[in-house]
CSV table of C-alpha atoms in Angstrom, one decimal:
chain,number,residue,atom,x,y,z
K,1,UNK,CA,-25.4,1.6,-11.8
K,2,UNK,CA,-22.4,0.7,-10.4
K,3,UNK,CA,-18.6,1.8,-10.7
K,4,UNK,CA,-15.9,-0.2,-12.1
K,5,UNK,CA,-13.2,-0.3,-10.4
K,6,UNK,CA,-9.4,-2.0,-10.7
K,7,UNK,CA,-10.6,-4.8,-9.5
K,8,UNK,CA,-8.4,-4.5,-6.2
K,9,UNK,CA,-11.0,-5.9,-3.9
K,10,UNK,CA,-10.2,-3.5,-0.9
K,11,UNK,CA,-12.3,-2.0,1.2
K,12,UNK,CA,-13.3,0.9,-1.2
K,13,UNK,CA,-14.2,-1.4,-4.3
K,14,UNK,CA,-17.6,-0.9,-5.1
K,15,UNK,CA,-17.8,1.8,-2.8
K,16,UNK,CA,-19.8,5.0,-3.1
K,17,UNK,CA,-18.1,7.7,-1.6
K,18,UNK,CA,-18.9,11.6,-2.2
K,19,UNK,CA,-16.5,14.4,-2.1
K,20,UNK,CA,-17.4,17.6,-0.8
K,21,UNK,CA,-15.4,20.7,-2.6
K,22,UNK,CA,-13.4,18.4,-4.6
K,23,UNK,CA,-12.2,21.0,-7.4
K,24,UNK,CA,-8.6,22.2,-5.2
K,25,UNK,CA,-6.1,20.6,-5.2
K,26,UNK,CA,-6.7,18.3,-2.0
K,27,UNK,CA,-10.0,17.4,-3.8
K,28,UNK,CA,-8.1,16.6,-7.1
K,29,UNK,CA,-6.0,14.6,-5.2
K,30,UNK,CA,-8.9,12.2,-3.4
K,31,UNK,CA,-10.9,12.1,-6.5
K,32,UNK,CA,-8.2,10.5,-8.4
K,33,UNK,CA,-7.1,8.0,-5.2
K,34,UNK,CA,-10.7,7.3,-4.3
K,35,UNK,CA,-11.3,6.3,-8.3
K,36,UNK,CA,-7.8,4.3,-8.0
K,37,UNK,CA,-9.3,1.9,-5.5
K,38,UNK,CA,-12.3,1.3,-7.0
K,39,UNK,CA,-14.6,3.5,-5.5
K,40,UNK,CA,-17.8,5.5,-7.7
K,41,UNK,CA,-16.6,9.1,-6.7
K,42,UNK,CA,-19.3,11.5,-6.5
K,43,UNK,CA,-17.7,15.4,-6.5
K,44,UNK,CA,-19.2,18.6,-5.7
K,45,UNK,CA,-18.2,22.1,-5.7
K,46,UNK,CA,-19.1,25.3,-6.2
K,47,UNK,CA,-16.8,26.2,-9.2
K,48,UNK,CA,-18.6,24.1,-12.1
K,49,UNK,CA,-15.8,24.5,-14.3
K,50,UNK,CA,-12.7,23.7,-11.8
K,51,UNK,CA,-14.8,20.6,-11.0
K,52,UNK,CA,-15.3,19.6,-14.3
K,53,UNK,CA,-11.7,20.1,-14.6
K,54,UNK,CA,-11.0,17.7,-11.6
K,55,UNK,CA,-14.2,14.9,-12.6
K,56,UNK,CA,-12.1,14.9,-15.9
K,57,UNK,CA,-8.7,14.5,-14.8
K,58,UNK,CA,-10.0,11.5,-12.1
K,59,UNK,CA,-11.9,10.0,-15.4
K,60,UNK,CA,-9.0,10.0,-17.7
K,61,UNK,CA,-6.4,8.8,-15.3
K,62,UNK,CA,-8.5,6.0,-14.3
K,63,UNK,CA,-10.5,4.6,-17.3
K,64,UNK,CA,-13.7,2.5,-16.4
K,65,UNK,CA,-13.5,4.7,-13.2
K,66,UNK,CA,-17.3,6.0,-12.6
K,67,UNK,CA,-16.6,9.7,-11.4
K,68,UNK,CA,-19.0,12.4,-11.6
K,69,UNK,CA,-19.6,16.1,-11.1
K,70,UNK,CA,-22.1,18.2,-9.1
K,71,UNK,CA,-22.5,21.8,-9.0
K,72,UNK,CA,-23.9,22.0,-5.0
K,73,UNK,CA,-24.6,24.6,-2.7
K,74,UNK,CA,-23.5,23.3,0.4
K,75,UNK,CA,-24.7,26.6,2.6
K,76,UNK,CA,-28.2,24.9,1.6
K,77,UNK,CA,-29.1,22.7,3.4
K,78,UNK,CA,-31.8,21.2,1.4
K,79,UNK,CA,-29.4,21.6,-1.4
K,80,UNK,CA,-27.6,18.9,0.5
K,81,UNK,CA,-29.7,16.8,1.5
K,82,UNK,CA,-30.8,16.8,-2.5
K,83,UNK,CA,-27.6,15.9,-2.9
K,84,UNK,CA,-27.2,12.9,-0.7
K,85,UNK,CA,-30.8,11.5,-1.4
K,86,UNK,CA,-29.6,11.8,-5.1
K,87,UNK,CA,-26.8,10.2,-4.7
K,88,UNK,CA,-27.6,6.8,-2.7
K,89,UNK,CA,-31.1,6.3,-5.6
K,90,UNK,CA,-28.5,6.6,-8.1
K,91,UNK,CA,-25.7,4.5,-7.3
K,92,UNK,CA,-28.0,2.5,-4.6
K,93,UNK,CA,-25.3,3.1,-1.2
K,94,UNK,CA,-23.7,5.7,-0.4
K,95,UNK,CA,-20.5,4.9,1.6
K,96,UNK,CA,-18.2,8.3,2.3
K,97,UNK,CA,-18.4,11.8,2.7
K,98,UNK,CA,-14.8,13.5,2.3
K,99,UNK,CA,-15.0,16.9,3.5
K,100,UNK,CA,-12.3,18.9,1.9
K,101,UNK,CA,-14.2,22.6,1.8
K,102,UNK,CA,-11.7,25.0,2.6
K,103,UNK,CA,-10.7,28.8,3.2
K,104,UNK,CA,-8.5,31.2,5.1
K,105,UNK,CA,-8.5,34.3,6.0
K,106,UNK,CA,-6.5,35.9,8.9
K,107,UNK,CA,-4.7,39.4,10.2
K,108,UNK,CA,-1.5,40.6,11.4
K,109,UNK,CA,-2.0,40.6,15.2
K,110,UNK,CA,-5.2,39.8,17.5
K,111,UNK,CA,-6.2,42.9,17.7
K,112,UNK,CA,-6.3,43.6,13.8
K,113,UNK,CA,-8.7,40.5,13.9
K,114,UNK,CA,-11.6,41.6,10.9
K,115,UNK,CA,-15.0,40.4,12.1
K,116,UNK,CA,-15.7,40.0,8.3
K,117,UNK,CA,-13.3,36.9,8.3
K,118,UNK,CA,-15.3,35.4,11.0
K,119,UNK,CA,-18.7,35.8,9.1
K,120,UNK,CA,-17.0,34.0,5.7
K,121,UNK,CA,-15.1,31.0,7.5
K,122,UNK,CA,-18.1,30.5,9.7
K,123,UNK,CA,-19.9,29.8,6.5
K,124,UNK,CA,-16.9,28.0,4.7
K,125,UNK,CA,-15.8,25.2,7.7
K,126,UNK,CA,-18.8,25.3,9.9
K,127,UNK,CA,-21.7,25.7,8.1
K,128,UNK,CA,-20.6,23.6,5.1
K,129,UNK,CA,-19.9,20.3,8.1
K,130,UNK,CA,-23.2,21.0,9.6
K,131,UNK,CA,-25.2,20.4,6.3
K,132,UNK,CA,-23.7,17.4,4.7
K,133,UNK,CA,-23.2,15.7,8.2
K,134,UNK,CA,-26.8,16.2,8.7
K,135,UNK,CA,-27.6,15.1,5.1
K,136,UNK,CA,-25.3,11.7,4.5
K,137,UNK,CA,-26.2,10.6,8.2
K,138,UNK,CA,-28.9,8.1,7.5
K,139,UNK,CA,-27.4,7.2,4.4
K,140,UNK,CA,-24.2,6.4,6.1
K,141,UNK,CA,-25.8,4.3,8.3
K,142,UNK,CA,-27.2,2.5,6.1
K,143,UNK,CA,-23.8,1.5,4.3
K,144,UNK,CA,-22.0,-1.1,6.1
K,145,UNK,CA,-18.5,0.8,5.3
K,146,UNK,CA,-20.0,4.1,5.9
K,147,UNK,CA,-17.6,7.4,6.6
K,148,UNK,CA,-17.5,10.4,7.1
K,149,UNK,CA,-13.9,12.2,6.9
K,150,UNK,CA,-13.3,16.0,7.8
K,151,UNK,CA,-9.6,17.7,7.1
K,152,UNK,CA,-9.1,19.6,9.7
K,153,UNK,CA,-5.9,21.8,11.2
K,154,UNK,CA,-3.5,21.9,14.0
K,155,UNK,CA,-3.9,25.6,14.7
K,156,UNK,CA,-7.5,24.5,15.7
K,157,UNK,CA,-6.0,22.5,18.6
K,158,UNK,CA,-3.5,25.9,19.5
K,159,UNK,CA,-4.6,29.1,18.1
K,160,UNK,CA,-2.3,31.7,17.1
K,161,UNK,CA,-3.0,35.3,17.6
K,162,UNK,CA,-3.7,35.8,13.7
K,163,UNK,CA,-5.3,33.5,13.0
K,164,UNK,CA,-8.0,34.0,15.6
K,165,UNK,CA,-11.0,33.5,13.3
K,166,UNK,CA,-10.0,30.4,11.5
K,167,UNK,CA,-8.9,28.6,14.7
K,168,UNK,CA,-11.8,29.1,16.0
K,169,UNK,CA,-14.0,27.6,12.9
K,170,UNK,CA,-12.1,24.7,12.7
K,171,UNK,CA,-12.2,23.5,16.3
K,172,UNK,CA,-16.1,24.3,15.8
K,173,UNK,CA,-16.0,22.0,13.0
K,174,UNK,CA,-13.8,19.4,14.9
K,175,UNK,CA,-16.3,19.5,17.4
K,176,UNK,CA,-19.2,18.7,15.4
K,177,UNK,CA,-18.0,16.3,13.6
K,178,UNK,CA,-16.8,14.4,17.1
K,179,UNK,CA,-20.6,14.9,17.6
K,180,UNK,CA,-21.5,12.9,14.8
K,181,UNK,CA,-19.1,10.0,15.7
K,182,UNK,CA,-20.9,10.0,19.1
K,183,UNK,CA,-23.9,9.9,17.2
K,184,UNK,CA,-22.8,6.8,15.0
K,185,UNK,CA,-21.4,5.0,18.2
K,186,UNK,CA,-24.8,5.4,20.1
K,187,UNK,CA,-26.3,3.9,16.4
K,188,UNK,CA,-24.3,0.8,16.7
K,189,UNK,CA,-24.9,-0.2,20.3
K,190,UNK,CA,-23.4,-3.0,22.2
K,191,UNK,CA,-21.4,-3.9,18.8
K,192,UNK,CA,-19.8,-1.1,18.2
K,193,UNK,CA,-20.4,1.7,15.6
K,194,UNK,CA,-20.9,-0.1,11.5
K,195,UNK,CA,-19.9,4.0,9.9
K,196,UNK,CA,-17.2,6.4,11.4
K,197,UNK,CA,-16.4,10.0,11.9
K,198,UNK,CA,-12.6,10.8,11.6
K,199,UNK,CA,-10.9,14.2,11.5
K,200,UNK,CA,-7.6,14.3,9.7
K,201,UNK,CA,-5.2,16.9,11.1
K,202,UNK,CA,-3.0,18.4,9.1
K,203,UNK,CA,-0.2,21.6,9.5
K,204,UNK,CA,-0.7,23.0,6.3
K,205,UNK,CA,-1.0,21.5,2.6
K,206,UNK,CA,1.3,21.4,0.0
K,207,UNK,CA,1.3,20.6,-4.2
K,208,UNK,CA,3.4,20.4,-7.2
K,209,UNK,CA,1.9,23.6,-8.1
K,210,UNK,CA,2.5,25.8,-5.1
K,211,UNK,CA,6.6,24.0,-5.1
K,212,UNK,CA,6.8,25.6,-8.6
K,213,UNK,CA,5.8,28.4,-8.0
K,214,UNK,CA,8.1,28.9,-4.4
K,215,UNK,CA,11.3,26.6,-5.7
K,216,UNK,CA,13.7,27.8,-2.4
K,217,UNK,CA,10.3,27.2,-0.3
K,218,UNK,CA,10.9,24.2,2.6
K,219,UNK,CA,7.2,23.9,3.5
K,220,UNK,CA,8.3,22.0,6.7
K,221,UNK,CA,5.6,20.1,8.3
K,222,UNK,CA,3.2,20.7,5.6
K,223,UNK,CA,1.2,17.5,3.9
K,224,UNK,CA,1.8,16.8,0.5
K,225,UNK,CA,-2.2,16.5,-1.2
K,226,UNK,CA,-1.3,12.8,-2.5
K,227,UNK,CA,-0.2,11.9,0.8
K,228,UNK,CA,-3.2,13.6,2.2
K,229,UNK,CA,-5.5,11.3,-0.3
K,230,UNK,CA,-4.0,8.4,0.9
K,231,UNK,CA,-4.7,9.1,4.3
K,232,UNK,CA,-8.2,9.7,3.9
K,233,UNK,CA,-8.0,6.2,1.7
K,234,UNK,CA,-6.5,4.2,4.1
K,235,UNK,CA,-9.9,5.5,7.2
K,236,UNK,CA,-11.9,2.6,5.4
K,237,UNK,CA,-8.8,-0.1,5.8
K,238,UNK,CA,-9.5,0.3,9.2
K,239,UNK,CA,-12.2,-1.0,11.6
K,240,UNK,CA,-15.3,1.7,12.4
K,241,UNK,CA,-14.7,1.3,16.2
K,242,UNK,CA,-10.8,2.1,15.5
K,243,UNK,CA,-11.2,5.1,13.7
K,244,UNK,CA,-14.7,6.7,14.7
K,245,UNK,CA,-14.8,9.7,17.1
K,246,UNK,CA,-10.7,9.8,16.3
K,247,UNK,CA,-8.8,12.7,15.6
K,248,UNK,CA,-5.8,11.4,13.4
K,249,UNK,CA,-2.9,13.5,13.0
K,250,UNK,CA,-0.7,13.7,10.2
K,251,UNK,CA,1.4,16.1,11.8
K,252,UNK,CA,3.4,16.4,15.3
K,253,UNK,CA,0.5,17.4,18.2
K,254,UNK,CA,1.4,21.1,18.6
């Protein structure tokens, strides 16, 4: 079974690329670029009805675009790897994970710093990287196009006293995921990795929906989600050696 794409014939045509909590509105965003350029999107969340939402929206923008929806628990990791294994029998490759699983949570001051927060974000942006890094490896290695993409932010690079807990689960993330780049290098030997791990950085994101809602709102520095899709696009224009192990940022370094 294979997707139809535009018929483009870029790097993403025919490609198989999964995306991890792909119902917001980053993960609307990718689904509908990643279908755009010919890619079979694969979607997951844990909201069945916002993804349906978002599987349908990709579908119908994009007709002949293969895009489908699956309800996954990614704190599972056998749920996971179910996922991944399912994926690459059905479609026969799988070529991309897009980790877009998000959350925030965050205090006043340091010292106001809810332990609580910790326990949910080191579920939602560490745990969640952990399992479907360790469950598209082999498969990514497999492709010849393979990659794996994590959004990450620049508050993980320098931590701000509120935000203590979140900081600290995204440069965990970062971290792993720099792991699995080292991994895919040592995979490719002498010629260099074939599938790449690259962390997009990122300020903050911004949408159509949160600029209507805050009209006066400047949102300086912030990433617009379609810019954001592009981005994460544009890591299979570029070389696996280029890009693997790489954080790229979309905003100034702090």
């Amino acid at each position: 079974m294979n997707g139809k794409g535009n018929g483009n014939g870029g790097p993403l045509e025919g490609a198989v690329v999964a995306v991890a909590g792909a119902a917001g509105a980053a993960g609307r965003a990718a689904l509908l670029r990643l279908a755009e350029a010919g890619a079979t999107v694969v979607a997951s969340d844990a909201d069945p009805a916002r993804l349906a939402e978002a599987v349908d929206a990709a579908r119908y923008a994009h007709g002949g675009a293969t895009v489908i929806g699956d309800t996954v628990d990614l704190l599972d990791l056998g749920a996971a790897r179910e996922w991944a294994d399912k994926t690459e029998k059905e479609f026969g490759r799988v070529d991309g994970l897009v980790h877009l699983v998000g959350g925030w949570r965050g205090s006043a001051t340091f010292a106001e710093t809810d332990l609580a927060d910790w326990t949910l974000l080191e579920k939602l942006l560490i745990r969640t990287v952990q399992h479907t890094s360790l469950a598209f490896h082999d498969g990514l290695l497999r492709s010849d196009r393979g990659r794996y993409v994590l959004v990450s932010a620049a508050g993980a690079s320098k931590p701000t006293a509120g935000n203590a807990a979140y900081a600290a689960s995204k440069a965990a993330a970062e971290a792993w995921t720099l792991a699995l780049g080292d991994a895919f290098r040592k995979a490719g030997g002498e010629e260099g990795p074939k599938a790449a791990a690259t962390i997009l950085i990122v300020k903050a994101l911004v949408h159509d929906a949160m600029r209507a809602e805050r009209p006066n709102a400047k949102f300086a520095g912030f990433t617009d989600v379609k810019d954001l899709a592009d981005e994460i696009a544009g890591v299979w224009d570029k070389p696996a050696p280029e890009v693997n192990g790489q954080r790229l940022w979309l905003t100034p370094k702090p």
